[in-house]
Coordinates of N, CA, C and O in Angstrom, one line a residue:
X1 N -4.7 -5.5 -3.1 CA -5.4 -5.1 -2.1 C -5.0 -3.9 -1.6 O -4.0 -3.6 -0.8
X2 N -6.0 -2.7 -1.7 CA -5.5 -1.5 -1.0 C -6.5 -1.2 0.1 O -7.8 -0.9 -0.2
X3 N -6.0 -1.1 1.2 CA -6.9 -0.9 2.5 C -6.8 0.7 2.6 O -7.4 0.9 3.8
X4 N -6.1 1.4 2.1 CA -6.2 3.0 2.2 C -7.5 3.5 1.9 O -8.3 2.9 1.3
X5 N -7.9 4.5 2.9 CA -9.2 5.1 2.4 C -9.2 5.6 1.2 O -8.4 6.5 0.6
X6 N -10.5 5.5 0.4 CA -10.7 5.8 -1.1 C -11.1 7.5 -0.9 O -11.1 8.0 -2.0
X7 N -12.0 7.8 0.3 CA -12.5 9.1 0.2 C -12.2 9.7 1.8 O -12.0 8.9 2.5
X8 N -12.3 10.9 1.9 CA -12.3 11.4 3.2 C -13.5 10.9 4.2 O -14.6 10.7 3.8
X9 N -13.0 10.9 5.5 CA -13.9 10.5 6.4 C -14.8 11.6 6.7 O -14.5 13.0 6.8
X10 N -16.2 11.3 7.0 CA -17.1 12.4 7.3 C -16.8 13.1 8.7 O -16.7 12.3 9.7
X11 N -16.8 14.4 8.9 CA -16.7 14.8 10.2 C -18.1 15.2 10.8 O -18.3 15.1 11.9
X12 N -19.0 15.7 10.1 CA -20.3 16.1 10.4 C -21.3 16.2 9.4 O -20.8 16.4 8.2
X13 N -22.4 15.8 9.7 CA -23.5 15.7 8.6 C -24.8 16.0 9.5 O -25.1 15.1 10.3
X14 N -25.5 16.8 9.0 CA -26.7 17.2 9.9 C -27.7 18.1 9.1 O -27.3 18.5 7.8
X15 N -28.9 18.4 9.4 CA -29.8 19.0 8.7 C -29.4 20.6 8.4 O -30.0 21.2 7.6
X16 N -28.6 21.1 9.5 CA -28.6 22.7 9.6 C -27.4 22.9 8.8 O -27.3 24.3 8.6
X17 N -26.3 22.0 8.3 CA -25.2 22.5 7.7 C -25.1 21.4 6.6 O -25.4 20.3 6.8
X18 N -24.2 21.9 5.8 CA -23.6 20.7 4.7 C -22.6 19.8 5.3 O -22.1 20.1 6.4
X19 N -22.6 18.6 4.8 CA -21.7 17.4 5.3 C -20.2 18.0 5.1 O -19.9 18.8 4.0
X20 N -19.6 17.9 6.4 CA -18.1 18.2 6.4 C -17.3 17.1 6.3 O -17.6 16.1 6.8
X21 N -16.2 17.0 5.6 CA -15.2 15.9 5.5 C -13.7 16.3 6.1 O -13.3 17.5 5.9
X22 N -13.1 15.4 6.4 CA -11.6 15.5 6.7 C -10.9 15.6 5.5 O -11.4 15.1 4.3
X23 N -9.7 16.0 5.6 CA -8.7 15.8 4.5 C -8.4 14.5 4.1 O -8.4 13.5 5.0
X24 N -8.4 14.1 2.7 CA -8.0 13.0 2.2 C -6.6 12.7 2.4 O -5.8 13.6 2.3
X25 N -6.1 11.4 3.1 CA -4.8 11.2 3.4 C -3.8 11.2 2.3 O -4.3 10.8 1.4
X26 N -2.8 11.7 2.3 CA -1.9 12.0 1.1 C -0.6 10.9 1.7 O -0.1 10.9 2.8
X27 N -0.1 10.3 0.7 CA 1.2 9.3 0.9 C 2.4 10.4 0.9 O 2.4 10.9 -0.1
X28 N 3.2 10.2 1.9 CA 4.5 10.5 1.5 C 5.4 9.6 1.0 O 5.6 8.4 1.4
X29 N 6.2 9.9 -0.1 CA 7.1 8.8 -0.8 C 8.5 9.3 -0.8 O 8.9 10.4 -0.9
X30 N 9.2 8.2 -1.0 CA 10.8 8.4 -0.9 C 11.3 7.4 -1.9 O 10.9 6.2 -1.7
X31 N 12.2 7.9 -2.6 CA 13.0 6.8 -3.5 C 14.3 6.3 -3.0 O 15.1 7.1 -2.5
X32 N 14.6 5.1 -2.9 CA 15.7 4.7 -2.2 C 16.5 3.9 -3.5 O 16.1 3.1 -4.3
X33 N 17.9 4.0 -3.3 CA 18.7 3.6 -4.3 C 19.0 2.1 -3.8 O 20.3 1.7 -3.9
X34 N 18.1 1.3 -3.4 CA 18.2 -0.1 -3.3 C 17.1 -1.0 -3.8 O 16.3 -0.3 -4.1
X35 N 17.5 -2.3 -4.0 CA 16.4 -3.0 -4.7 C 15.3 -3.1 -3.9 O 15.2 -2.8 -2.4
X36 N 14.1 -3.6 -4.2 CA 13.0 -3.5 -3.6 C 12.8 -4.5 -2.4 O 12.3 -4.3 -1.2
X37 N 13.5 -5.6 -2.6 CA 13.7 -6.6 -1.4 C 14.4 -6.1 -0.2 O 13.8 -6.4 1.0
X38 N 15.4 -5.3 -0.3 CA 15.9 -4.6 0.8 C 15.1 -3.6 1.2 O 15.1 -3.6 2.6
X39 N 14.4 -2.9 0.5 CA 13.5 -1.9 1.2 C 12.4 -2.6 1.9 O 12.1 -2.1 2.9
X40 N 11.7 -3.7 1.2 CA 10.8 -4.3 2.1 C 11.3 -5.0 3.4 O 10.6 -4.6 4.8
X41 N 12.5 -5.2 3.5 CA 13.1 -5.7 4.8 C 13.0 -4.7 5.7 O 12.9 -4.8 7.0
X42 N 13.7 -3.6 5.3 CA 14.0 -2.3 6.1 C 12.4 -1.7 6.6 O 12.2 -1.3 7.7
X43 N 11.6 -1.9 5.8 CA 10.2 -1.3 6.3 C 9.8 -2.3 7.4 O 9.1 -1.6 8.2
X44 N 9.8 -3.7 7.1 CA 9.2 -4.5 8.1 C 10.1 -4.3 9.3 O 9.4 -4.4 10.3
X45 N 11.4 -4.2 9.4 CA 12.0 -3.7 10.4 C 11.6 -2.6 11.3 O 11.6 -2.4 12.5
X46 N 11.6 -1.6 10.5 CA 11.1 -0.1 10.9 C 9.8 -0.3 11.8 O 9.5 0.2 12.8
X47 N 8.9 -1.1 11.1 CA 7.5 -1.4 12.1 C 7.8 -2.0 13.5 O 7.3 -1.7 14.4
X48 N 8.7 -3.0 13.4 CA 9.0 -3.9 14.4 C 9.9 -2.7 15.4 O 9.5 -3.0 16.8
X49 N 10.5 -1.9 14.9 CA 11.4 -1.0 16.0 C 10.5 0.0 16.6 O 10.6 0.4 17.6
X50 N 9.5 0.4 15.8 CA 8.2 1.3 16.6 C 7.2 0.5 17.2 O 6.2 1.0 17.6
X51 N 7.4 -0.9 17.3 CA 6.3 -1.8 18.2 C 5.1 -1.8 17.7 O 3.9 -1.8 18.1
X52 N 5.0 -1.8 16.3 CA 3.6 -1.6 15.3 C 3.5 -3.1 15.0 O 4.6 -3.6 13.8
X53 N 2.7 -4.0 15.3 CA 2.6 -5.3 14.7 C 2.2 -5.2 13.2 O 1.2 -4.4 12.8
X54 N 2.7 -5.9 12.4 CA 2.5 -5.9 11.0 C 1.5 -7.0 10.8 O 1.6 -8.0 11.1
X55 N 0.0 -6.3 10.3 CA -1.1 -7.4 10.1 C -1.5 -7.4 8.8 O -2.2 -8.2 8.3
X56 N -0.8 -6.6 7.8 CA -0.9 -6.8 6.4 C 0.3 -6.8 5.9 O 1.3 -6.0 6.0
X57 N 0.6 -7.9 5.1 CA 1.9 -8.1 4.5 C 1.6 -8.5 3.0 O 1.4 -10.0 2.9
X58 N 1.7 -7.8 2.0 CA 1.2 -8.5 0.6 C 2.2 -8.1 -0.4 O 2.2 -7.0 -0.9
X59 N 3.0 -9.0 -0.5 CA 3.9 -8.8 -1.6 C 3.6 -8.5 -3.2 O 4.4 -7.8 -3.6
X60 N 2.5 -8.9 -3.5 CA 2.0 -8.8 -4.7 C 1.5 -7.1 -4.8 O 2.0 -6.8 -5.8
X61 N 1.0 -6.7 -3.9 CA 0.6 -5.2 -3.9 C 1.9 -4.5 -3.5 O 1.8 -3.0 -3.5
X62 N 2.7 -4.8 -2.9 CA 3.6 -4.0 -2.2 C 3.3 -3.5 -1.0 O 4.2 -2.9 -0.1
X63 N 2.1 -3.7 -0.2 CA 1.8 -3.2 1.0 C 2.4 -4.1 2.1 O 2.2 -5.2 2.3
X64 N 2.7 -3.0 3.0 CA 3.1 -3.6 4.5 C 2.5 -2.6 5.4 O 2.6 -1.6 5.2
X65 N 2.0 -3.1 6.5 CA 1.7 -2.4 7.9 C 0.5 -2.9 8.7 O 0.4 -4.0 8.7
X66 N -0.1 -1.9 9.0 CA -1.3 -2.2 10.0 C -2.2 -1.2 10.0 O -2.1 0.0 10.2
X67 N -3.5 -1.5 9.5 CA -4.6 -0.7 9.3 C -5.5 -0.2 10.3 O -6.3 0.6 10.3
X68 N -5.2 -0.9 11.7 CA -6.0 -0.6 12.8 C -5.2 -1.0 14.2 O -5.4 -2.1 14.7
X69 N -4.5 -0.1 14.7 CA -3.8 0.0 16.0 C -4.2 1.2 16.9 O -4.3 2.1 16.4
X70 N -3.7 0.9 18.1 CA -3.9 2.4 18.8 C -2.7 2.5 19.9 O -2.1 1.6 20.4
X71 N -2.7 3.8 20.1 CA -1.6 4.2 21.4 C -2.4 5.3 22.1 O -3.0 6.1 21.6
X72 N -2.0 5.6 23.2 CA -2.4 6.8 23.9 C -0.8 7.3 24.6 O 0.0 6.8 24.8
X73 N -1.2 8.9 24.4 CA -0.3 9.6 25.1 C 1.1 9.9 24.4 O 1.6 11.0 24.1
X74 N 1.9 8.6 24.0 CA 3.1 8.5 23.4 C 3.2 7.7 22.2 O 2.3 6.6 22.5
X75 N 3.9 8.1 21.2 CA 4.1 7.1 20.0 C 5.5 7.3 19.3 O 5.7 8.6 19.1
X76 N 6.2 6.3 19.0 CA 7.5 6.7 18.3 C 8.3 7.3 19.2 O 9.3 8.3 18.6
X77 N 8.2 7.3 20.6 CA 9.1 7.9 21.4 C 8.6 9.4 21.6 O 9.6 10.2 22.4
X78 N 7.7 9.9 20.9 CA 7.4 11.2 21.2 C 6.0 11.6 21.7 O 5.0 10.6 21.8
X79 N 5.7 12.6 22.2 CA 4.3 12.7 22.7 C 3.4 12.9 21.7 O 3.6 13.5 20.6
X80 N 2.0 12.4 21.8 CA 1.2 12.1 20.7 C 0.7 13.7 20.3 O 0.6 13.9 18.9
X81 N 0.9 14.7 20.9 CA 0.3 15.9 20.6 C 1.5 16.5 19.4 O 1.2 17.4 18.8
X82 N 2.6 15.9 19.7 CA 3.6 16.4 18.4 C 3.4 15.7 17.0 O 3.8 16.0 16.2
X83 N 2.5 14.6 16.9 CA 2.3 13.7 16.0 C 0.9 14.0 15.1 O 1.0 13.9 14.0
X84 N 0.1 14.1 16.1 CA -1.6 14.5 15.6 C -2.3 15.4 16.1 O -1.7 15.8 17.3
X85 N -3.3 16.1 15.6 CA -4.0 17.1 16.0 C -5.3 16.6 16.0 O -6.0 16.3 14.9
X86 N -6.0 16.6 17.1 CA -7.3 15.8 17.2 C -8.4 16.9 18.0 O -9.4 16.6 18.4
X87 N -8.0 18.1 17.7 CA -8.9 19.2 18.6 C -8.6 19.3 19.9 O -7.7 18.5 20.5
X88 N -9.2 20.2 20.5 CA -8.9 20.5 22.0 C -10.4 20.6 22.8 O -11.3 20.9 22.2
X89 N -10.0 20.2 24.0 CA -11.2 20.2 24.9 C -10.7 21.2 26.2 O -9.7 22.1 26.1
X90 N -11.3 21.4 27.1 CA -11.2 22.3 28.2 C -10.0 21.8 29.0 O -9.3 22.8 29.8
X91 N -9.5 20.8 28.8 CA -8.2 20.1 29.4 C -7.0 20.4 28.7 O -5.6 20.0 29.0
X92 N -7.2 20.7 27.3 CA -6.2 21.0 26.3 C -6.5 20.1 25.1 O -7.4 19.5 24.8
X93 N -5.0 19.8 24.4 CA -5.4 18.8 23.4 C -5.9 17.5 23.5 O -5.4 17.0 24.5
X94 N -6.7 17.1 22.9 CA -7.3 15.8 23.0 C -6.2 14.8 22.6 O -6.4 13.7 23.2
X95 N -5.5 14.8 21.8 CA -4.4 13.9 21.7 C -3.5 13.6 22.7 O -3.0 12.5 22.8
X96 N -3.5 14.3 23.7 CA -2.8 14.3 25.0 C -3.5 13.1 25.9 O -2.7 12.3 26.7
X97 N -4.9 12.9 25.8 CA -5.5 12.1 26.9 C -6.2 11.1 26.0 O -6.6 10.2 26.8
X98 N -6.8 11.3 24.7 CA -7.7 10.5 24.0 C -6.7 9.1 23.7 O -5.6 9.2 23.4
X99 N -7.4 8.2 23.4 CA -6.8 6.9 22.6 C -6.8 7.4 21.2 O -7.7 7.5 20.5
X100 N -5.8 6.9 20.6 CA -5.6 7.7 19.1 C -5.4 6.1 18.3 O -4.7 5.1 18.6
X101 N -6.3 6.1 17.5 CA -6.5 4.9 16.4 C -5.9 5.3 15.2 O -5.8 6.0 14.7
X102 N -4.8 4.4 14.8 CA -3.9 4.8 13.6 C -4.0 3.6 12.6 O -4.3 2.6 13.0
X103 N -3.8 4.1 11.3 CA -3.5 3.1 10.2 C -2.2 3.5 9.6 O -2.1 4.8 9.2
X104 N -1.3 2.7 9.4 CA 0.0 3.0 8.8 C 0.4 2.0 8.0 O 0.6 0.8 8.2
X105 N 0.3 2.1 6.5 CA 0.4 1.4 5.4 C 1.7 2.0 4.5 O 1.6 3.1 4.0
X106 N 2.6 1.1 4.3 CA 3.9 1.4 3.4 C 3.5 0.6 2.1 O 3.2 -0.5 2.3
X107 N 3.7 1.1 1.0 CA 3.7 0.6 -0.2 C 5.1 0.3 -0.7 O 5.8 1.9 -0.9
X108 N 5.8 -0.5 -1.1 CA 7.1 -0.7 -1.7 C 7.0 -1.3 -3.0 O 6.6 -2.6 -3.3
X109 N 7.5 -0.6 -3.9 CA 7.4 -0.9 -5.4 C 8.8 -0.5 -6.0 O 9.4 0.4 -5.6
X110 N 9.0 -1.2 -7.3 CA 10.3 -0.7 -8.0 C 9.9 0.4 -9.1 O 8.7 0.5 -9.7
X111 N 10.7 1.3 -9.2 CA 10.5 2.3 -10.4 C 11.2 1.9 -11.4 O 11.7 0.7 -11.7
X112 N 11.1 2.6 -12.5 CA 11.7 2.2 -13.9 C 13.2 1.7 -14.0 O 13.8 1.0 -14.7
X113 N 14.0 2.4 -12.9 CA 15.4 2.2 -12.8 C 15.7 0.9 -11.9 O 17.0 0.7 -11.6
X114 N 14.7 0.5 -11.3 CA 14.9 -0.6 -10.4 C 15.2 -0.3 -8.9 O 15.4 -1.0 -8.3
X115 N 14.9 0.9 -8.7 CA 15.2 1.3 -7.4 C 13.6 1.4 -6.6 O 12.6 1.2 -7.0
X116 N 13.9 1.2 -5.3 CA 12.6 0.9 -4.5 C 11.9 2.4 -4.1 O 12.8 3.2 -4.0
X117 N 10.8 2.3 -4.4 CA 9.9 3.5 -4.1 C 8.8 3.0 -2.8 O 8.2 2.2 -2.9
X118 N 9.0 3.8 -1.9 CA 8.4 3.5 -0.5 C 7.5 4.7 -0.2 O 7.8 5.9 -0.1
X119 N 6.3 4.4 -0.3 CA 5.1 5.4 0.1 C 4.2 4.9 1.2 O 4.1 3.9 1.6
X120 N 4.4 6.1 2.3 CA 3.7 5.9 3.5 C 2.5 6.6 3.8 O 2.6 7.8 3.5
X121 N 1.5 6.0 3.9 CA 0.0 6.7 4.4 C -0.3 6.6 5.7 O -0.1 5.3 6.2
X122 N -0.5 7.6 6.5 CA -0.9 7.5 7.9 C -2.2 8.2 8.2 O -2.3 9.3 7.7
X123 N -3.1 7.6 8.7 CA -4.3 8.4 9.2 C -4.5 8.0 10.5 O -3.9 7.1 11.1
X124 N -5.2 8.8 11.4 CA -5.5 8.7 12.9 C -6.9 9.2 13.1 O -7.3 10.2 12.6
X125 N -7.6 8.8 14.0 CA -8.7 9.2 14.8 C -8.6 9.0 16.2 O -7.7 8.4 16.7
X126 N -9.4 9.6 17.1 CA -9.2 9.6 18.6 C -10.6 9.2 19.1 O -11.8 9.8 18.6
X127 N -10.5 8.7 20.2 CA -11.9 8.5 21.1 C -11.2 8.8 22.5 O -10.3 8.6 23.0
X128 N -12.3 9.4 23.1 CA -12.3 9.7 24.7 C -12.6 8.5 25.6 O -13.8 8.3 26.0
X129 N -11.9 7.6 25.8 CA -12.2 6.2 26.4 C -12.3 6.8 28.0 O -12.9 6.0 28.9
X130 N -11.5 7.7 28.6 CA -11.7 7.9 30.0 C -13.1 8.6 30.2 O -13.5 8.4 31.1
X131 N -13.7 9.4 29.3 CA -14.8 10.2 29.4 C -16.1 9.1 29.3 O -17.2 9.4 29.1
X132 N -15.8 7.7 29.0 CA -16.7 6.9 28.6 C -16.6 6.1 27.3 O -15.6 6.2 26.8
X133 N -17.6 5.0 27.4 CA -17.3 4.0 26.1 C -17.9 4.6 24.7 O -18.9 4.1 24.2
X134 N -17.6 5.9 24.6 CA -18.2 6.4 23.1 C -17.8 5.7 22.1 O -16.5 5.4 22.0
X135 N -18.6 5.6 21.1 CA -18.4 4.7 20.0 C -17.7 5.8 18.9 O -17.4 5.3 17.8
X136 N -18.0 7.1 18.9 CA -17.5 8.1 18.1 C -16.1 8.3 18.0 O -15.4 8.7 19.1
X137 N -15.5 8.2 16.9 CA -14.2 8.8 16.8 C -14.0 10.1 16.1 O -14.6 10.5 15.0
X138 N -13.1 11.0 16.7 CA -12.9 12.1 16.0 C -11.7 12.1 15.1 O -10.7 11.5 15.3
X139 N -11.8 12.7 13.8 CA -10.7 12.6 12.9 C -9.5 13.2 13.5 O -9.7 14.4 14.1
X140 N -8.1 12.9 13.2 CA -6.9 13.7 13.7 C -6.4 14.0 12.2 O -6.3 13.2 11.4
X141 N -5.7 15.0 12.5 CA -4.7 15.6 11.3 C -3.4 15.2 11.5 O -2.9 15.2 12.8
X142 N -2.5 14.8 10.6 CA -1.1 14.5 11.0 C -0.3 15.6 10.8 O -0.6 16.5 10.1
X143 N 0.8 15.6 11.7 CA 1.8 16.8 11.7 C 2.7 16.5 10.7 O 3.5 17.3 10.3
X144 N 2.7 15.1 10.1 CA 3.8 14.8 9.1 C 5.0 14.2 9.7 O 5.9 13.4 9.4
X145 N 5.0 14.3 11.1 CA 6.1 13.8 12.0 C 6.2 12.2 11.9 O 7.2 11.5 11.7
X146 N 5.0 11.6 11.9 CA 5.0 10.0 11.9 C 5.6 9.4 10.6 O 6.5 8.6 10.8
X147 N 5.2 10.1 9.5 CA 5.5 9.7 8.4 C 7.2 10.0 8.2 O 7.8 9.2 7.5
X148 N 7.6 11.3 8.6 CA 8.9 11.5 8.5 C 9.8 10.6 9.4 O 11.1 10.2 8.8
X149 N 9.4 10.2 10.5 CA 10.3 9.7 11.5 C 10.4 8.2 10.9 O 11.5 7.7 10.9
X150 N 9.1 7.5 10.4 CA 9.3 6.1 10.0 C 10.2 6.2 8.6 O 10.9 5.2 8.5
X151 N 10.0 7.1 7.7 CA 10.9 7.0 6.4 C 12.3 7.3 6.8 O 13.3 6.6 6.2
X152 N 12.5 7.9 7.8 CA 14.0 8.2 8.1 C 14.8 6.7 8.6 O 15.8 6.7 8.6
X153 N 13.7 6.1 9.6 CA 14.1 4.8 10.1 C 14.5 3.7 9.1 O 15.3 3.3 9.0
X154 N 13.5 3.9 7.9 CA 13.9 2.9 6.8 C 15.3 3.4 6.1 O 16.0 2.5 5.7
X155 N 15.5 4.8 6.0 CA 16.7 5.0 5.2 C 17.8 4.6 6.1 O 18.8 4.1 5.6
X156 N 17.8 4.8 7.2 CA 19.0 4.2 8.4 C 19.1 2.7 8.2 O 20.3 2.3 8.1
X157 N 18.0 1.9 8.3 CA 18.2 0.6 8.0 C 18.7 0.2 6.7 O 19.4 -0.9 6.7
X158 N 18.3 1.0 5.6 CA 18.9 0.4 4.3 C 20.3 0.8 4.2 O 20.9 0.2 3.4
X159 N 20.9 1.4 5.0 CA 22.1 2.3 5.0 C 23.1 1.0 5.5 O 24.3 1.1 5.3
X160 N 22.6 0.2 6.4 CA 23.4 -0.9 7.4 C 23.9 -1.8 6.4 O 23.4 -2.3 5.5

């Protein structure tokens, strides 16, 4: 079961301009010199360490993660504006004040040498909950820091 987006999210569609799409999310991949079971354990622990509830855990597909959770202002011990870009308003970057909805999915599989290959896909969108109950979410771009911090944590955990 693959819950990663198959195509980019629509940013704008209207009669005056062509449809605009967000970038398709790319997986950040690392090869670890440990068996798949050890890597899966480390990935699960990294989700716990960052207070991300694991709602998807499929050993058959190798996917672990959460396709829909949110945070505001800070995540992974960092200000949200260092992690995602969701545009700006008159008060500054939207990521500083909007609720950020995220999907973090890791896939852990073995390569031909039996080493674990961990691929992390991260996507985000933002909603201005303080400005009302808007149903529209703005697509956000990743700075790459979420993926990097997560995979660095997995590396620390497998080294223990």
